[in-house]
Short mmCIF file of C-alpha atoms in Angstrom, two decimals:
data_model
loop_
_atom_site.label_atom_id
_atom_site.label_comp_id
_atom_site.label_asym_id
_atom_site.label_seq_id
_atom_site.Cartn_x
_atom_site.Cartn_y
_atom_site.Cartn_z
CA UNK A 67 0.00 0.00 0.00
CA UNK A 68 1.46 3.35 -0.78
CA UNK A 69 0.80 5.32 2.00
CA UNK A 70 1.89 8.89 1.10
CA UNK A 71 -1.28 8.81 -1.73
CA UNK A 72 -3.52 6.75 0.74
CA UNK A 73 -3.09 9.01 3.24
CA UNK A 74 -3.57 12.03 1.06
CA UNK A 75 -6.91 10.51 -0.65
CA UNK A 76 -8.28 9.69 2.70
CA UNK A 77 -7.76 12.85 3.97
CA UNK A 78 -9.09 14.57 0.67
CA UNK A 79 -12.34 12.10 1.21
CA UNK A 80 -12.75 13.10 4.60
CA UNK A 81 -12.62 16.85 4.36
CA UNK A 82 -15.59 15.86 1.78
CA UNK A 83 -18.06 14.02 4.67
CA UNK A 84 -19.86 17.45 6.02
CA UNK A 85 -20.90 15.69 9.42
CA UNK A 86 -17.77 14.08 10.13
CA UNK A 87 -15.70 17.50 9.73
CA UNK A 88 -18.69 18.93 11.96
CA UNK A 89 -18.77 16.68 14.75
CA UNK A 90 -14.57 16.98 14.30
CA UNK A 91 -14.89 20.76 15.56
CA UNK A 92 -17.20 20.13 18.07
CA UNK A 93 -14.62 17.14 19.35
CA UNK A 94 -12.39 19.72 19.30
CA UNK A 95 -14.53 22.42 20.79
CA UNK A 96 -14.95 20.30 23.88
CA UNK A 97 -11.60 19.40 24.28
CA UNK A 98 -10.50 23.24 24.62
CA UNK A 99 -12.97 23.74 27.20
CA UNK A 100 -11.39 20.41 29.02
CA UNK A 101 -8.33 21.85 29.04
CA UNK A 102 -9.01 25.81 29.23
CA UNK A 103 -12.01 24.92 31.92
CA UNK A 104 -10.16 27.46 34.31
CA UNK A 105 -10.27 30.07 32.34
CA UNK A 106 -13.89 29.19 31.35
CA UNK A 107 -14.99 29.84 34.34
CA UNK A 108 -14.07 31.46 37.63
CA UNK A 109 -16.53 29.06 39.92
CA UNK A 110 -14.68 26.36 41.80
CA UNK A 111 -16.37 23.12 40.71
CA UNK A 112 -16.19 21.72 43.88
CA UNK A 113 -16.97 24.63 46.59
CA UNK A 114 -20.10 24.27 48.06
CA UNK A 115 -22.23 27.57 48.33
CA UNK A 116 -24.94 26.39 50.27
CA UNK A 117 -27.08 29.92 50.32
CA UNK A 118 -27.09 29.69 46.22
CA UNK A 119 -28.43 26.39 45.86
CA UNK A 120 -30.32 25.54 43.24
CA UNK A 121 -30.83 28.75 41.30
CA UNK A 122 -32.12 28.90 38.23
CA UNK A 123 -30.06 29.83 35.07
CA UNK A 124 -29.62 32.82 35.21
CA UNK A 125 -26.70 35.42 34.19
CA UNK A 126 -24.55 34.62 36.77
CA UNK A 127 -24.93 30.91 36.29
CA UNK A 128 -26.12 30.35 32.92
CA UNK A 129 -26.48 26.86 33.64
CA UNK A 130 -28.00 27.36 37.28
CA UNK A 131 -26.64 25.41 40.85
CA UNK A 132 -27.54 22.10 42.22
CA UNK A 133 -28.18 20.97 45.47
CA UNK A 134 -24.79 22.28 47.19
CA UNK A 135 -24.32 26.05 45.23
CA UNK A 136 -22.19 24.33 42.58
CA UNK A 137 -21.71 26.08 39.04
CA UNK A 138 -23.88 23.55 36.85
CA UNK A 139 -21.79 25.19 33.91
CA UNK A 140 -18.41 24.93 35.55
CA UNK A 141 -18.67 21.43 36.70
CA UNK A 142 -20.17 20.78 33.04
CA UNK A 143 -16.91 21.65 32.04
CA UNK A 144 -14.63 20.01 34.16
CA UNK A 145 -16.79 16.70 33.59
CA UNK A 146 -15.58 16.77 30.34
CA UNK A 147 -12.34 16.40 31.34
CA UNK A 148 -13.45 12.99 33.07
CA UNK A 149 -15.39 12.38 30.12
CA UNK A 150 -12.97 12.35 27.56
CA UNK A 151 -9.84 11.22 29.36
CA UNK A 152 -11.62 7.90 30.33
CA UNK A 153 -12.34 7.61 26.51
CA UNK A 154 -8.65 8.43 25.46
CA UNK A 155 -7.37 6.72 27.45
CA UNK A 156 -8.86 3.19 27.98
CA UNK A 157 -9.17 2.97 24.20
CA UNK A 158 -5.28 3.13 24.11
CA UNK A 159 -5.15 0.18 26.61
CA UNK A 160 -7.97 -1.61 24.62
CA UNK A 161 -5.78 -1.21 21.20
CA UNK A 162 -2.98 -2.13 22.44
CA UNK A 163 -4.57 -5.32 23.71
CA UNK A 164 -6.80 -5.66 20.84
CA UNK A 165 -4.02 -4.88 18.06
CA UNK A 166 -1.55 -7.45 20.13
CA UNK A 167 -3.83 -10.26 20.46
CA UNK A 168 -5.58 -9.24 16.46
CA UNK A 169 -1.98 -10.13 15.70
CA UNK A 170 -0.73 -13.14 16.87
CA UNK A 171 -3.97 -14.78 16.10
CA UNK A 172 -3.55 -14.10 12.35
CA UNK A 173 -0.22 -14.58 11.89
CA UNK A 174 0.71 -17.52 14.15
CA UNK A 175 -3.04 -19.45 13.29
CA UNK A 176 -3.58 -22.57 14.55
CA UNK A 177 -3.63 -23.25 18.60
CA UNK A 178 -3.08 -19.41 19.16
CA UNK A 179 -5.63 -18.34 16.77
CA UNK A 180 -8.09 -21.14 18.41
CA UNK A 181 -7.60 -19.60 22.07
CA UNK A 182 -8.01 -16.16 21.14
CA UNK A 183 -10.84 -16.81 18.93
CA UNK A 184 -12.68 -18.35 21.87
CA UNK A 185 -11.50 -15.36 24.29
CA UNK A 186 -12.82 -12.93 21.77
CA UNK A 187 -16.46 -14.87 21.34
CA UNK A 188 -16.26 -15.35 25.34
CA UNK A 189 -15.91 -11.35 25.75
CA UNK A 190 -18.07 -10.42 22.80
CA UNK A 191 -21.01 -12.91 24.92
CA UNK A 192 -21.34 -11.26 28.01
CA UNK A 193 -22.79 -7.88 28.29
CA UNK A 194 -20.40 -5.05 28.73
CA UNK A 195 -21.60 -2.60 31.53
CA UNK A 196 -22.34 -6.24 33.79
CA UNK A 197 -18.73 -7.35 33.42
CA UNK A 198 -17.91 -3.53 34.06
CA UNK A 199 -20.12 -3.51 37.11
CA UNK A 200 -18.74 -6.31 38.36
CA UNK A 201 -14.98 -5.45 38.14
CA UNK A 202 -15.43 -2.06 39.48
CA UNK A 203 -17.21 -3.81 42.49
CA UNK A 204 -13.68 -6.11 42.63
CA UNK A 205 -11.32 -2.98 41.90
CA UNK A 206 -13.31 -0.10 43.77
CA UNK A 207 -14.21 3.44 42.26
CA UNK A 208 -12.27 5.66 40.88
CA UNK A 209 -10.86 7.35 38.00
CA UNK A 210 -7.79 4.92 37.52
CA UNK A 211 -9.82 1.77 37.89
CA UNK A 212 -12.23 3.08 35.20
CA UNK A 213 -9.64 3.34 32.88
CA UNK A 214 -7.73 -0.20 33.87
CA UNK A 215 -11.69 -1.52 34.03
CA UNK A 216 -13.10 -0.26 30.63
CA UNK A 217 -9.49 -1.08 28.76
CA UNK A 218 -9.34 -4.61 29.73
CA UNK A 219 -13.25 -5.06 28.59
CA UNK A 220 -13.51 -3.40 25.13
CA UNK A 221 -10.36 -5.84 23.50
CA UNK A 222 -12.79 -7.77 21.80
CA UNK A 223 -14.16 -5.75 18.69
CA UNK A 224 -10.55 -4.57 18.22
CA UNK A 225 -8.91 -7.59 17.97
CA UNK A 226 -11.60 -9.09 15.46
CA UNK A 227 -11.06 -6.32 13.09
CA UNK A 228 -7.23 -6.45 13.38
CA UNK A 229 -7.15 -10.13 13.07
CA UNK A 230 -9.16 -9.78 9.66
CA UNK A 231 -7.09 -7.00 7.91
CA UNK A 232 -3.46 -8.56 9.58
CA UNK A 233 -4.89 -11.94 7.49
CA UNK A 234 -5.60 -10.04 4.12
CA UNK A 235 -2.28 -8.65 4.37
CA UNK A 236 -0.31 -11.72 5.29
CA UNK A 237 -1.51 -13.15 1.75
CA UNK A 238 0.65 -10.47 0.13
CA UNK A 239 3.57 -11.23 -1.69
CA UNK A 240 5.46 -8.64 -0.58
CA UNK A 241 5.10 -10.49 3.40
CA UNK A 242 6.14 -14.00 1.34
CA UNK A 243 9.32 -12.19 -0.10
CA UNK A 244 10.32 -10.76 3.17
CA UNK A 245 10.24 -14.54 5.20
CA UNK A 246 12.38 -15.66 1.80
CA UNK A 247 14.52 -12.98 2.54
CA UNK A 248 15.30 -13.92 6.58
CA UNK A 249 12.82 -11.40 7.65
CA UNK A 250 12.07 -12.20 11.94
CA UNK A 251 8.32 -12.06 13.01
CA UNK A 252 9.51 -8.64 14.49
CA UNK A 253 10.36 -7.30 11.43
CA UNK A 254 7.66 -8.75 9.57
CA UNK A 255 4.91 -7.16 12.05
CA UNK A 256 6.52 -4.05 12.87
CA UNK A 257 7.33 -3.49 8.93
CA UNK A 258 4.48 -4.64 6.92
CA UNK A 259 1.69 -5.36 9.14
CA UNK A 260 1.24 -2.85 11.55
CA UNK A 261 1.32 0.30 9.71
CA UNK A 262 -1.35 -1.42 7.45
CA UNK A 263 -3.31 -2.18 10.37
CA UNK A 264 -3.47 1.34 11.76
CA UNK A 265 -5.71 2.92 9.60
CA UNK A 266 -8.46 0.31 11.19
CA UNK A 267 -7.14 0.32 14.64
CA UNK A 268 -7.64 4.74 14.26
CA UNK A 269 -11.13 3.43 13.38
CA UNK A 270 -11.73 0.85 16.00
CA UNK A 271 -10.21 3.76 18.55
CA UNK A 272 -12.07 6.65 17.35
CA UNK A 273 -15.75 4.28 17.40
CA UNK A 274 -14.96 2.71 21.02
CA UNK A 275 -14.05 6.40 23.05
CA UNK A 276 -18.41 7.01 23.11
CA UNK A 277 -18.82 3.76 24.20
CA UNK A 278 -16.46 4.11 26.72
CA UNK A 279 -18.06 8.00 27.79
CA UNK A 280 -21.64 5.93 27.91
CA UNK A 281 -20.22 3.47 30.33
CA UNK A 282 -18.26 5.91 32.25
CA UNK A 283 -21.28 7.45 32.49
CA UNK A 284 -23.30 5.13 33.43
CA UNK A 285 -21.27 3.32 36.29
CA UNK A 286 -20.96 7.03 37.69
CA UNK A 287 -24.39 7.50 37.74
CA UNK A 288 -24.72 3.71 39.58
CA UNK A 289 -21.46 5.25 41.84
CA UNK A 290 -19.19 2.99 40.84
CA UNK A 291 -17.37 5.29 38.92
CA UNK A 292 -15.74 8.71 39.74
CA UNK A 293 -16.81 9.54 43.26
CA UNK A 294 -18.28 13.13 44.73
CA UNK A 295 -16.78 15.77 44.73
CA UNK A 296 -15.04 15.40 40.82
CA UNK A 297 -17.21 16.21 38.24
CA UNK A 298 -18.83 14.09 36.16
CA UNK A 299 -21.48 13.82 33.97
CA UNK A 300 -22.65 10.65 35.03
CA UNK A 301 -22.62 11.62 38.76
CA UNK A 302 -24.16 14.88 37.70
CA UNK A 303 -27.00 12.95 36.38
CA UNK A 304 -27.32 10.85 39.52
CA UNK A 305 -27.07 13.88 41.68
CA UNK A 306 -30.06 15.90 39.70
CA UNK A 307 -32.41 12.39 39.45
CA UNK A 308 -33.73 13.59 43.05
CA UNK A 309 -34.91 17.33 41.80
CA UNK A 310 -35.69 16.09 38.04
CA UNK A 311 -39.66 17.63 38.68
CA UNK A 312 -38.68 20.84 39.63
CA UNK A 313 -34.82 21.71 38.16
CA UNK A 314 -35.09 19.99 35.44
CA UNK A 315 -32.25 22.17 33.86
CA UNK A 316 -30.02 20.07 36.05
CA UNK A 317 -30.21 17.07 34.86
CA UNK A 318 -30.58 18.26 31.33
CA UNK A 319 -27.18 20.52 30.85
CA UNK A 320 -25.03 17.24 31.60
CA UNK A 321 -27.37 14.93 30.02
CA UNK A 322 -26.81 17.09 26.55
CA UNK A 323 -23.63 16.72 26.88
CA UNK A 324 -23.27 13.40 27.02
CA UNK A 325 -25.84 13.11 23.96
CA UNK A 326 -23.69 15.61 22.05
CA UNK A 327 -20.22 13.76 22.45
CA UNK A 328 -21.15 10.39 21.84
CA UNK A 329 -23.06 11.47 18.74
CA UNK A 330 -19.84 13.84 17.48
CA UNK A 331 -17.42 10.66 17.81
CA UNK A 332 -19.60 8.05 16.48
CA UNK A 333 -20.08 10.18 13.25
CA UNK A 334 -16.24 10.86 13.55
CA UNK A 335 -15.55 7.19 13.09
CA UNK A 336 -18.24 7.19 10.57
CA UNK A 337 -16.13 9.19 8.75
CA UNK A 338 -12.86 8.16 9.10
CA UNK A 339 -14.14 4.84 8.17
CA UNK A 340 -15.53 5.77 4.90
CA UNK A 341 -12.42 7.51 4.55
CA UNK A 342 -9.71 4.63 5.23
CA UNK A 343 -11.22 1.82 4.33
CA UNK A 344 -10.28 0.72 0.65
CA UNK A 345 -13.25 -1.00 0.10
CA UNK A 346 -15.60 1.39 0.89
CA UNK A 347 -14.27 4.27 -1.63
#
């Protein structure tokens, strides 16, 4: 594959897909307010202001307070941080597991390819937010346990599509000419295979990090994720479920932003699917 013109036509294709380039900026629109959330706002997401509890929005809290005088807005904000870091970063453990064990099961077949096959069907089986659930139970809460938790669950999809593309490749003759020529398995998957396998591992990433936001979410919300006082959305959520009759802006601002992200990066991989995947031009 030449991949100075592969690169350059998927590029070219995706700077063609309108709602992929859209839901790009808005990726990027809430990452600058993760990382410029202090100068965002000048509320202290955490400090409880009990005489302004739950006010309204308003112009000095355009998103209103909840129950303890927090800035809805600021810890809107700062929950993104939570949001997206758990996505970034327990995708990168997933791919590295997935792309490892995508790997040897293609090219070494056989007994390897057998076991992995079955851990990938026994993964794939069980539903994801119960085997979540259950681990955070084992590990406890917290924002490093999320991302150990969610990376060691969400392998499975990643390895199947790297085991697929790693076998179309291996029938290349270009990966026959470098074993004749005393090429090591190193070599050969370092070489040939992985930067062929990147374009769908980008893909697997980019398609995983709402799934991962949804269940970060979602084992907040149950509080088995990040704990009171941090931010999160899912907490957020949990927090407002008491006053949802009578401020329902609380539970709304978060909610939206969960709705918002996982919508932007699932059109995102969309894109970048249509976009590096051969057989789809």
């Amino acid at each position: 594959m030449e991949r100075k013109g592969y690169y350059s036509d998927a590029l070219r294709l995706f700077s063609k897909n309108i709602p992929a380039m859209i839901s790009f900026f808005i990726i990027l629109i809430f990452a600058a307010a993760a990382i410029f959330a202090p100068l965002l706002s000048s509320y202290d997401p955490n400090k409880q202001v009990l005489a302004q509890r739950l006010l309204h929005p308003s112009g000095a809290h355009i998103f209103g307070t909840d129950e303890f005088g927090r800035d809805i807005f600021t810890r809107c904000i700062y929950g993104c941080r939570i949001s997206l870091s758990v996505g970034l970063v327990s995708q990168a453990i997933s791919c590295v597991i997935g792309f490892t064990l995508g790997i040897c099961a293609s090219y070494f077949g056989k007994k390897v390819d057998d076991i992995i096959s079955f851990l990938i069907q026994a993964f794939s089986s069980f539903p994801f937010i119960l085997m979540a659930m259950a681990l955070m139970y084992a590990l406890g809460s917290g924002i490093v346990n999320l991302y150990i938790s969610l990376g060691l669950l969400s392998w499975a999809n990643t390895a199947k599509l790297i085991r697929g593309t790693a076998l179309q490749f291996l029938k290349k003759e270009y990966i026959d000419a470098c074993r004749i020529d005393g090429g090591s398995n190193f070599r050969i998957i370092t070489k040939h295979l992985l930067p062929n396998c990147i374009p769908m591992l980008i893909v697997a990433a980019t398609l995983g990090i709402p799934e991962a936001i949804l269940s970060e979410a979602s084992l907040s919300y149950l509080g088995l994720g990040v704990q009171n006082p941090t931010a999160s959305w899912g907490s957020m959520i949990a927090g407002a479920q008491t006053f949802i009759r009578t401020h329902t802006y609380y539970s709304l601002f978060p909610g939206i932003c969960i709705i918002i992200t996982v919508i932007a990066f699932n059109m995102l991989g969309d894109g970048l699917r249509d976009a590096l995947d051969p057989k789809l031009r």
